[in-house]
Coordinates of C-alpha atoms in Angstrom, one line a residue:
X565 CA 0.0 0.0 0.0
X566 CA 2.5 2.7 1.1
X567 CA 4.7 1.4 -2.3
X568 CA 1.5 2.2 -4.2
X569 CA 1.0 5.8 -2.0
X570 CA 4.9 6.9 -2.9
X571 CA 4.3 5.4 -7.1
X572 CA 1.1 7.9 -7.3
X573 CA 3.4 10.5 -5.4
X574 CA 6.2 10.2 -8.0
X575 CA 3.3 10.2 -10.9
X576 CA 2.1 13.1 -9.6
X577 CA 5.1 14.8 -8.7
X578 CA 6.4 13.9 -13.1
X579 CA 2.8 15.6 -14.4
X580 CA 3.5 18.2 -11.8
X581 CA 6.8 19.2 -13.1
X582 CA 5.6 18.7 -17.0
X583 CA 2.8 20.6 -16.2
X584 CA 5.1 23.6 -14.3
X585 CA 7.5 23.3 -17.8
X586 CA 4.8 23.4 -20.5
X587 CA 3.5 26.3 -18.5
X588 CA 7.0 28.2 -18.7
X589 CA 7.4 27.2 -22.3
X590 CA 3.8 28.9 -22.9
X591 CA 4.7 31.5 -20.8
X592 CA 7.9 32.3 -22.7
X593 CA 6.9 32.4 -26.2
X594 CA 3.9 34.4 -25.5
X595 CA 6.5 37.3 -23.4
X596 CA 8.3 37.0 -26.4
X597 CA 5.4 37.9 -29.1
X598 CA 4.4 40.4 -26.7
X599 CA 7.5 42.2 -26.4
X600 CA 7.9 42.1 -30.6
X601 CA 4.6 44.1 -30.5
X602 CA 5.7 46.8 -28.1
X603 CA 9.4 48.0 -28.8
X604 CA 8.1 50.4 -31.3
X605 CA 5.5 52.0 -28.5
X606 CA 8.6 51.7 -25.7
X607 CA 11.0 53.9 -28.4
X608 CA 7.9 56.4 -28.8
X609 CA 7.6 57.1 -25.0
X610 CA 11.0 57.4 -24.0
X611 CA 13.2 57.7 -27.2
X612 CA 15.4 55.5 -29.4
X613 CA 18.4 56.1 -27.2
X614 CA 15.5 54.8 -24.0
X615 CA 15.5 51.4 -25.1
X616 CA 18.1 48.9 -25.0
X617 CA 18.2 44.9 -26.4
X618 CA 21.9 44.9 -26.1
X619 CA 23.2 41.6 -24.2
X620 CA 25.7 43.5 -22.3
X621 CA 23.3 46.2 -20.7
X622 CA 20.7 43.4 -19.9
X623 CA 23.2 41.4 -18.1
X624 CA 24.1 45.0 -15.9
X625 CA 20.4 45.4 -15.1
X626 CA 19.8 41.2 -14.4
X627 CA 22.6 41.5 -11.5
X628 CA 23.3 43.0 -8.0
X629 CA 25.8 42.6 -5.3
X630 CA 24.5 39.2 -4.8
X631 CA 25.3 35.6 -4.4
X632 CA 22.1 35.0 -7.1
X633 CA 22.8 34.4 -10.4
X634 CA 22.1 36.9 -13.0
X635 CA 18.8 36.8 -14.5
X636 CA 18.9 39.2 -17.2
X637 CA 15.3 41.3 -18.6
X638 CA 14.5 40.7 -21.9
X639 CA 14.4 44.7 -22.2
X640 CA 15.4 47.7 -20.8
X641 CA 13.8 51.2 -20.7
X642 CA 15.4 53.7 -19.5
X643 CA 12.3 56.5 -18.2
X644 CA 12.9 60.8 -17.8
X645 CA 9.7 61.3 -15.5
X646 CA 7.1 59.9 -13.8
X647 CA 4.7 60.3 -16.9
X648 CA 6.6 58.0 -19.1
X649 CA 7.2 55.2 -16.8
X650 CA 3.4 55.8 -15.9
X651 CA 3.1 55.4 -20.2
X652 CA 5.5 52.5 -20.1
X653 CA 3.9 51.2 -17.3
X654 CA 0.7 50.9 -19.0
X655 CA 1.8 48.9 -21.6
X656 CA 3.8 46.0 -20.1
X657 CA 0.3 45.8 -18.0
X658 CA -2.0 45.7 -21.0
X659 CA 0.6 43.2 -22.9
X660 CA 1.0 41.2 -19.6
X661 CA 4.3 41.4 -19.1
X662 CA 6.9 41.8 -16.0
X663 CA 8.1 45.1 -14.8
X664 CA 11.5 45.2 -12.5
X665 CA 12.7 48.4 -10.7
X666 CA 16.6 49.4 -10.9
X667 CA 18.0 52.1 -9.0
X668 CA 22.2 51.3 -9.0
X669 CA 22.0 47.6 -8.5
X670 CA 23.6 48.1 -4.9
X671 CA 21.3 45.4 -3.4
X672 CA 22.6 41.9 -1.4
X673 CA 19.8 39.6 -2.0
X674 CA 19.0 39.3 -6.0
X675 CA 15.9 41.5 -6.0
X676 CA 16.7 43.1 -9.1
X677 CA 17.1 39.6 -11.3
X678 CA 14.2 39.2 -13.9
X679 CA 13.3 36.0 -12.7
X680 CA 10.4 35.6 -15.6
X681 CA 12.4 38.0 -18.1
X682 CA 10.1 41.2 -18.8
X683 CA 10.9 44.6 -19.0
X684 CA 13.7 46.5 -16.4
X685 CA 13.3 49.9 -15.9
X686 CA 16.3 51.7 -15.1
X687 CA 15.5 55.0 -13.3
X688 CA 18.6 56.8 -13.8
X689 CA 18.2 59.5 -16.1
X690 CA 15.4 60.4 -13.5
X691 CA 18.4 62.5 -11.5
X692 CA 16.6 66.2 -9.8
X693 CA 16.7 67.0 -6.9
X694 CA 12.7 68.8 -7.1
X695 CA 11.9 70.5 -3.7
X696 CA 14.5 71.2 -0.6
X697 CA 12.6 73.1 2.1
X698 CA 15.3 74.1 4.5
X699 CA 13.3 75.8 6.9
X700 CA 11.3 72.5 7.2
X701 CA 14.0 70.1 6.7
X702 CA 13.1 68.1 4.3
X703 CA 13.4 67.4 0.2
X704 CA 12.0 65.6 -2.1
X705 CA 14.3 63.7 -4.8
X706 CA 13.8 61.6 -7.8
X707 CA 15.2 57.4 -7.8
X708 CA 18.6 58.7 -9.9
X709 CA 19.4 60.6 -7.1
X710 CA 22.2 58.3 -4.6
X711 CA 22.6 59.8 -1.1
X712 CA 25.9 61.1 -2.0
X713 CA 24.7 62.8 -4.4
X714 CA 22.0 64.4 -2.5
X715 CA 24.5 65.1 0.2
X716 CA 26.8 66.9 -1.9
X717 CA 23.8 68.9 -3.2
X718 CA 23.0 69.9 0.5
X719 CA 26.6 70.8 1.5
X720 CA 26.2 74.5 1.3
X721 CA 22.7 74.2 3.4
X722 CA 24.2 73.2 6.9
X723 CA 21.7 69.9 6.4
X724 CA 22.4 66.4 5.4
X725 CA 20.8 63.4 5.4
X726 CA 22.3 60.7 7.4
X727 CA 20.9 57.3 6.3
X728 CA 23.9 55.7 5.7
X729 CA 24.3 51.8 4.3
X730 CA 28.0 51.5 3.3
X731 CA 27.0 51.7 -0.8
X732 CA 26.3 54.7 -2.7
X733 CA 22.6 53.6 -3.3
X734 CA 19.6 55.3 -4.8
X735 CA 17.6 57.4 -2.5
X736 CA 14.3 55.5 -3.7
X737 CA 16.1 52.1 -3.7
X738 CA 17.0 52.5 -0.7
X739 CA 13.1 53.2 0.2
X740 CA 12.6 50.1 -1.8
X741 CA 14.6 48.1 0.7
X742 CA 14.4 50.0 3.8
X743 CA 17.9 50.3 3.9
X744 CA 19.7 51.4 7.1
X745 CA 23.4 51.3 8.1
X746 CA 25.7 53.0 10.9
X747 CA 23.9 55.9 11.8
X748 CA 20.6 54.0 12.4
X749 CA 21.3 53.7 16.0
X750 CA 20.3 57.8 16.3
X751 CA 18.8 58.9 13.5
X752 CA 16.7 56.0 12.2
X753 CA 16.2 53.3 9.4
X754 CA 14.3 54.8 6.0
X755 CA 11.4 54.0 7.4
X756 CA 11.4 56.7 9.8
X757 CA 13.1 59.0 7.5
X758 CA 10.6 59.0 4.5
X759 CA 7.6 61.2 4.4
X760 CA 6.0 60.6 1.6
X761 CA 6.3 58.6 -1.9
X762 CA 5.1 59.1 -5.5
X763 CA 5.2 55.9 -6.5
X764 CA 3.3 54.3 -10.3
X765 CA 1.2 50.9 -9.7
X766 CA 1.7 47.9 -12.1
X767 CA -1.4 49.2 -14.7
X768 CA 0.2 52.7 -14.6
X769 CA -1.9 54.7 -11.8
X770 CA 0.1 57.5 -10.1
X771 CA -0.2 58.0 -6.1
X772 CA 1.1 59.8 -3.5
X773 CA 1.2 57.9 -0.6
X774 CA 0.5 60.6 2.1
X775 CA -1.1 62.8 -0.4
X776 CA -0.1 64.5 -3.6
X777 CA 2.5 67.3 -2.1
X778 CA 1.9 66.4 1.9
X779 CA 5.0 66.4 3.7
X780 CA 4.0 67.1 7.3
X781 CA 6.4 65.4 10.0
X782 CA 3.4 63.1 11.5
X783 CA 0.0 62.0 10.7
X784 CA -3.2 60.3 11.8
X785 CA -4.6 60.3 8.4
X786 CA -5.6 56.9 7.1
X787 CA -3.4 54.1 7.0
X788 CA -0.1 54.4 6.5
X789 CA 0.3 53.3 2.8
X790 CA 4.1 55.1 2.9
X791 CA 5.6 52.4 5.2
X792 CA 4.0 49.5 2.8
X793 CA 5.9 50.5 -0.1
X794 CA 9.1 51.0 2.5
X795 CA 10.3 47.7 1.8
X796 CA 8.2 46.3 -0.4
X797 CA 11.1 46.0 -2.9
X798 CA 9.7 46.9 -6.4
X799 CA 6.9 44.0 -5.7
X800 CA 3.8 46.6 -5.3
X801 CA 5.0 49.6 -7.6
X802 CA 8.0 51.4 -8.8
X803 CA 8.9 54.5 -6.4
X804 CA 9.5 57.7 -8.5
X805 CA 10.2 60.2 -5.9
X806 CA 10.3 60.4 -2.4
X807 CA 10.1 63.2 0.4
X808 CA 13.0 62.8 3.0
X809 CA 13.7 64.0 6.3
X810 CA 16.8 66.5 7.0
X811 CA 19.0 66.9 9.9
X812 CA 21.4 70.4 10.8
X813 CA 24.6 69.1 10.4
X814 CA 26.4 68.8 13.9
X815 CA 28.3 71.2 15.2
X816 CA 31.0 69.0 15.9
X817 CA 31.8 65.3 15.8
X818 CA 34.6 62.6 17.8
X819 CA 35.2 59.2 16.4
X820 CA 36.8 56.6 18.4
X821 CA 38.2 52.8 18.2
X822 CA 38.0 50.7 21.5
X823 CA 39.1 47.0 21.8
X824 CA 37.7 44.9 24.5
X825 CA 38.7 41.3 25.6
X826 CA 35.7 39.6 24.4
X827 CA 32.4 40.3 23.0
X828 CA 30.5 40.0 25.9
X829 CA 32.5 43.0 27.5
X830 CA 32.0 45.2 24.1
X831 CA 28.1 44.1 23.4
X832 CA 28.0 44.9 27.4
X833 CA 29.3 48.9 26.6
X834 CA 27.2 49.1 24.0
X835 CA 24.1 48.4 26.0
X836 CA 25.1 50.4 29.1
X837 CA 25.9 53.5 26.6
X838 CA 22.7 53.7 25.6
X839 CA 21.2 52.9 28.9
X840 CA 23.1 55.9 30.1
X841 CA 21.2 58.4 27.4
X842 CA 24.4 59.0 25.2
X843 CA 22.7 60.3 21.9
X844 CA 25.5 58.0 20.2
X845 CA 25.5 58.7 16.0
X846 CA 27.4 55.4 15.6
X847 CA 28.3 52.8 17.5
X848 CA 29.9 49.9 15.3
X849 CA 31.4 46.0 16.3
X850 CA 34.0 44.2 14.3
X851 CA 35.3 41.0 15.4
X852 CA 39.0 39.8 15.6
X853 CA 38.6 38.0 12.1
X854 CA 37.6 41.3 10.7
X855 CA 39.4 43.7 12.3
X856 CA 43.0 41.3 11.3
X857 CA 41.2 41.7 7.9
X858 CA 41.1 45.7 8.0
X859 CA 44.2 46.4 9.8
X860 CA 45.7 44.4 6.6
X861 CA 43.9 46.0 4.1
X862 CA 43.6 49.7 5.4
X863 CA 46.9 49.8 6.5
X864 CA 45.8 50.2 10.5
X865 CA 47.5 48.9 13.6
X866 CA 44.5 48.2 15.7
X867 CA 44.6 45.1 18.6
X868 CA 43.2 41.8 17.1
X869 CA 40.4 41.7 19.8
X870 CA 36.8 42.5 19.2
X871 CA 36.7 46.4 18.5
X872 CA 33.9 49.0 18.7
X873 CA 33.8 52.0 16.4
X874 CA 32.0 55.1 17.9
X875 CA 31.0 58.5 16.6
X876 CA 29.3 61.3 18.4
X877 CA 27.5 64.5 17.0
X878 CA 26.5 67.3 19.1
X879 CA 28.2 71.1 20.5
X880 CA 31.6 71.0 21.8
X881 CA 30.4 71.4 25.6
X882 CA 28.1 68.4 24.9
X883 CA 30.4 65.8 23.2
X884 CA 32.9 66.5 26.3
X885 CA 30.5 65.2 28.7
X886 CA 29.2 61.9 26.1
X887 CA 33.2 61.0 25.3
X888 CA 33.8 61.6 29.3
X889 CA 30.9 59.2 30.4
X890 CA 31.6 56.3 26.8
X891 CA 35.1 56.3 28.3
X892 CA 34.1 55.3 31.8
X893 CA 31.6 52.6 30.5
X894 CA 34.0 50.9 28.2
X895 CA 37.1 51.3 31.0
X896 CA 34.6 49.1 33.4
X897 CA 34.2 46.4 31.2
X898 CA 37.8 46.1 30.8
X899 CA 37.8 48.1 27.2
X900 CA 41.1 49.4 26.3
X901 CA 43.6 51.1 23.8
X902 CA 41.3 53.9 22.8
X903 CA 42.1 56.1 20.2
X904 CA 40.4 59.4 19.2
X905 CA 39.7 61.7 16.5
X906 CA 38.3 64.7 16.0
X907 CA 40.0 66.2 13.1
X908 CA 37.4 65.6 9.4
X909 CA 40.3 63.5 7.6
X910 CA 41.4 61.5 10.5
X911 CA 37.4 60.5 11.2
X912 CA 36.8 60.1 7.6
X913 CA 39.9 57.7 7.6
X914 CA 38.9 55.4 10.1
X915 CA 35.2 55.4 8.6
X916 CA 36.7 54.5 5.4
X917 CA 38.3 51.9 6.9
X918 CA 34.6 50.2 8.5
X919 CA 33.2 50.8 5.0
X920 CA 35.9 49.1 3.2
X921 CA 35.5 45.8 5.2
X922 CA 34.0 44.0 2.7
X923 CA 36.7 44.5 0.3
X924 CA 39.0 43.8 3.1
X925 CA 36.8 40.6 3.6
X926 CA 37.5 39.8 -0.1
X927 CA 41.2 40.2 0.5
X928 CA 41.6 36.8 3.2
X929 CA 41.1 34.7 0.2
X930 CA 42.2 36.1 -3.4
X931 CA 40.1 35.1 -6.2
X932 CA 36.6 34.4 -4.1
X933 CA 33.5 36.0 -3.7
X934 CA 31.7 37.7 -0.9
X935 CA 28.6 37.2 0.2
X936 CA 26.7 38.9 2.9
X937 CA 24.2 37.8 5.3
X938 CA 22.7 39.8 7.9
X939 CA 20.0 39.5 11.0
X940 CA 19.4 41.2 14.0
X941 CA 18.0 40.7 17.8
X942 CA 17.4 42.1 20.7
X943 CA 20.5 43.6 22.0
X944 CA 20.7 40.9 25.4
X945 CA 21.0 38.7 22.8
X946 CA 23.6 39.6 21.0
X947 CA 27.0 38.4 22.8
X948 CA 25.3 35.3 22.7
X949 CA 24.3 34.9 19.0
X950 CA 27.4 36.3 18.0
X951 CA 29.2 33.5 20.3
X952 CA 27.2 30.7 18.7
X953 CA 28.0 31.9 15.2
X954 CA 31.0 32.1 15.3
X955 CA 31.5 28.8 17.0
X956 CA 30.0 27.8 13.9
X957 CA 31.7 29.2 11.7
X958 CA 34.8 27.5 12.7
X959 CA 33.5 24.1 13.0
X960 CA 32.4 24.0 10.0
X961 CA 35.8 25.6 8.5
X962 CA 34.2 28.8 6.7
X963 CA 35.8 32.4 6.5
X964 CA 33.2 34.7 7.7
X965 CA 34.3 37.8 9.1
X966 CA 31.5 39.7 11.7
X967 CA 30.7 43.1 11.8
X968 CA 27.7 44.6 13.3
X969 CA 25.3 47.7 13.9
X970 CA 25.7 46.6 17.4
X971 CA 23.3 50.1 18.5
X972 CA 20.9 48.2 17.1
X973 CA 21.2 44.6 17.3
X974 CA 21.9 44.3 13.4
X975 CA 25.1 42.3 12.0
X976 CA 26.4 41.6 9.2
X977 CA 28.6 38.4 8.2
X978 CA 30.9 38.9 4.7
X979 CA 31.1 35.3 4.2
X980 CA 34.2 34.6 1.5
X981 CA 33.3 31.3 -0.4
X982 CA 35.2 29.7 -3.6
X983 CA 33.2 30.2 -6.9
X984 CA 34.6 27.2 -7.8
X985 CA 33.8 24.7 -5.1
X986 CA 30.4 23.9 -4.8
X987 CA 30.7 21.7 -1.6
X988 CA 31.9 25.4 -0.2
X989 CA 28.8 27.0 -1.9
X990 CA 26.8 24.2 -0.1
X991 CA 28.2 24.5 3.5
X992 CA 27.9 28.4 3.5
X993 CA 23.8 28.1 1.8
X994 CA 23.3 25.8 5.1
X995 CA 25.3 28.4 7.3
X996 CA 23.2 31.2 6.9
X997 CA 20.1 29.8 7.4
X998 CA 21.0 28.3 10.2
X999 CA 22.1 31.9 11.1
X1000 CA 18.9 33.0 10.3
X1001 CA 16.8 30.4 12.6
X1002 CA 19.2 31.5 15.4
X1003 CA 17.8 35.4 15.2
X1004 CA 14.5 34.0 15.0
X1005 CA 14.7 31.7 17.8
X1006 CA 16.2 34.5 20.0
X1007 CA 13.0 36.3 18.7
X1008 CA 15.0 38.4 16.1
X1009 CA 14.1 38.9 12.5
X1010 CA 15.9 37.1 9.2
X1011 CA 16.8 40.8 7.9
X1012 CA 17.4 43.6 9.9
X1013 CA 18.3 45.6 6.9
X1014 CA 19.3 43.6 3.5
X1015 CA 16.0 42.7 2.4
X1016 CA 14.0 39.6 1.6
X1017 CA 14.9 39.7 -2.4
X1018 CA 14.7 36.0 -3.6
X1019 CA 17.1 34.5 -0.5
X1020 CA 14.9 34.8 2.3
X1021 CA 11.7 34.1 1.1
X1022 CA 11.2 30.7 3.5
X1023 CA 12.7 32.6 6.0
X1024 CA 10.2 34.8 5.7
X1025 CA 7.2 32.7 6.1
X1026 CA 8.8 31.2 9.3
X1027 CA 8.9 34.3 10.6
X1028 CA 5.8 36.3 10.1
X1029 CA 3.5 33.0 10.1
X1030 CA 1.3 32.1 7.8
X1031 CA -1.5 34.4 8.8
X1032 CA 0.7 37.3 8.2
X1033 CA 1.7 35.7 4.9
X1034 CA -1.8 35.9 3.9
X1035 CA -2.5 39.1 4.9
X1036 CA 0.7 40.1 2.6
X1037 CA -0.6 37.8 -0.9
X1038 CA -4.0 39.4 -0.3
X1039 CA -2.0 42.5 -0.7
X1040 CA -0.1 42.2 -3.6
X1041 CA -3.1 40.6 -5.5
X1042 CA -5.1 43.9 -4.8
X1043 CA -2.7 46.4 -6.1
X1044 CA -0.7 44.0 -8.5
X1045 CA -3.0 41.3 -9.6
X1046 CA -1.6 40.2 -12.8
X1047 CA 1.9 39.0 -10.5
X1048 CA 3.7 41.4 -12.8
X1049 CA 5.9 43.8 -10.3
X1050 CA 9.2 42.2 -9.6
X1051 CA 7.4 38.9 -9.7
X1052 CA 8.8 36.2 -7.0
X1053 CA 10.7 38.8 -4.8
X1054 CA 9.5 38.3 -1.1
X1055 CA 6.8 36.4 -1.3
X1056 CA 6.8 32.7 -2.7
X1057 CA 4.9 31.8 -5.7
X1058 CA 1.5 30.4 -4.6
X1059 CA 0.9 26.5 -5.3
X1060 CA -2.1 26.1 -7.9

């Protein structure tokens, strides 16, 4: 009986897969007649010089900073303004056929790869920086426009935005993705930096998610449609500009390194910093292996122990009394061989030196790849998953240096894996989900800041529960019900 149960499983299984292959065929060759019938109407919305067939550009927009394997588009369109993608928009809807964002291709888990091919729409010529309100500290920018580039922009203003992941990424990508980095700790994730969004549905509507030209700095009004599109990574529309949030630009600002006998004793500082009210702008953790990796890369000289970098913003008379009262804290939990600076090139030194980890990552083991995983959990948790993973790490013989958003309970690890061995591949695939089950067992998320993208899709359902995962399908079939925007990002396909 049960050899007769697992026969009709296999049978069904075979007709299964036929079924799910004749399906793709179908769904191939009618893309393809599709996208013969609407080049010509692409070329008369955004231009000969807007649309591109060329292998070599499809391969740049079918890639990120990923692991994943490039999945090129079968098109690209490159859009001016919100009308035309609108126009374009409206199209690929009517002809059925995908539509994936591209900002700068900065992202770490493959959400930019055209899974089903379609048609990638690069938003870079889309470049203006439209409305800066200095009195009310804020602007609104269009997806072409990277943070540096708005920064630069502002530099004459006395404001700056400080939302700050590593990469010079797309303002609007990094919406896309609620992207964070080291100043998260004070000044917030994008999610609590964006205002408002302009952002074109899959058949081509425009809205303005808090209402066309609101930018107040709260609201009561409705739900809060600006936070689902934070994050929703180019799977419920295609975010054309974006009100931001500005800061004054501090007065003054310290930097400091601190290494510490274990990571107990720095995740301990960390925690009693912030416990003490320390407004702290940065507050970053590097393990041995990766602090060994920058002091080789960047030149530095800095103890192979774990290490905390710190930064402070504030008045002169203010950052005497936060340095006075970090330097006790770390002292007491045996923290040592601090070194300051307060000068812009020395700072902007040592910063380059945190930002450059992953190419010093890249440097342990010539000729491999990077890949980066990240999670995050409650901060008593940390010293403790941090232990555990790197216990792991070794055992298991794989090169991944740690370094963390330790303000927040957000770290990162660069794992370094040969290309060429696929037993390698295998171990580190198995590592970082079992990284992944350890934030959610310690009741931590998958992702603090990377994104779902096409890697952490079972993750995903384990940790939001399939009630939640419901709740999510129902909303992508209400605004996108034709599975065309950024299809299979985030959410699983549905079994039929």
């Amino acid at each position: 009986m049960s050899l007769g149960l697992t026969a009709g499983r296999r049978l069904f299984s075979y007709r299964h897969c036929l079924l799910q292959s004749q399906t793709s065929v179908s769904e191939n060759t009618a893309r393809s007649a599709a996208l013969e019938n609407v080049l010509s109407v692409f070329r008369s919305i955004c231009g000969e010089d807007g649309v591109s067939l060329s292998e070599a550009v499809r391969e740049q927009h079918g890639r990120d900073e990923s692991v994943h394997r490039c999945c090129p588009p079968d098109v690209v369109v490159f859009p001016r303004c919100v009308e035309e993608v609108s126009a374009l928009a409206k199209v690929c809807h009517n002809s059925n056929l995908p539509i994936i964002p591209f900002g700068t291709g900065t992202g770490l888990e493959g959400g930019v790869g055209a899974v089903k091919g379609g048609v990638c729409f690069s938003l870079r010529n889309m470049d203006q920086v439209l409305d800066l309100h200095q009195e009310d500290f804020d602007v609104t920018v269009e997806p072409g426009v990277t943070r540096k580039a708005l920064n630069a922009y502002l530099r004459d203003t006395g404001l700056w935005f400080p939302v700050d992941p590593g990469a010079d990424a797309s303002l609007c990508g990094m919406a896309a993705t609620s992207a964070s980095g080291t100043n998260a700790v004070r000044y917030g994730t994008m999610r609590e930096n964006v205002l408002n969004l302009e952002v074109v549905l899959a058949d081509g509507a425009i809205i303005h998610t808090a209402g066309k030209g609101r930018r107040p700095r709260k609201t009561s009004a409705g739900y809060n449609l600006t936070n689902l599109f934070v994050g929703s990574e180019g799977t419920l529309g295609i975010i054309t500009k974006t009100t931001l949030r500005l800061y004054g630009m501090p007065e003054a600002m310290v930097s400091a390194v601190c290494s510490f006998p274990s990571v107990q004793a720095a995740v301990d500082s960390t925690v009693q910093i912030l416990q003490a009210g320390v407004p702290i702008a940065r507050i970053e953790f590097l393990d041995d292996v990766m602090i060994d990796a920058c002091n080789k890369y960047s030149s530095l000289s800095y103890p192979v122990t774990p290490t905390l970098f710190l930064e402070f913003h504030g008045t002169e008379r203010s950052l005497e009394e936060q340095v006075n009262t970090t330097e006790e804290i770390t002292q007491s939990n045996g923290g040592a061989d601090f070194q300051w600076a307060t000068d812009a090139e020395t700072r902007n030194r040592l910063w380059k030196a945190r930002h450059d980890a992953w190419y010093a990552a890249l440097a342990i083991r010539p000729g491999c790849k990077a890949y980066a995983t990240d999670v995050c959990v409650p901060l008593s948790q940390l010293p403790q998953i941090i232990v555990e993973t790197k216990e792991d790490l070794i055992e298991n013989k794989l090169t991944g240096p740690i370094a963390g958003h330790v303000g927040d309970g957000n770290f990162h690890c660069l794992m370094v894996v040969d290309p060429r061995d696929p037993e390698e591949q295998h171990r580190v695939h198995l590592f970082t989900e079992r990284l992944a089950r350890r934030a959610l067992a310690m009741d931590g998320t998958c992702t603090g800041e990377h994104g779902v993208g096409l890697g952490k899709r079972t993750l995903l359902c384990e940790e939001m529960g399939p009630i939640a995962m419901q709740v999510m399908h129902g909303l992508k079939n209400t605004l996108d019900p034709k599975n065309l925007m950024n299809p299979e990002k985030i959410l699983q396909p549905v079994e039929l």
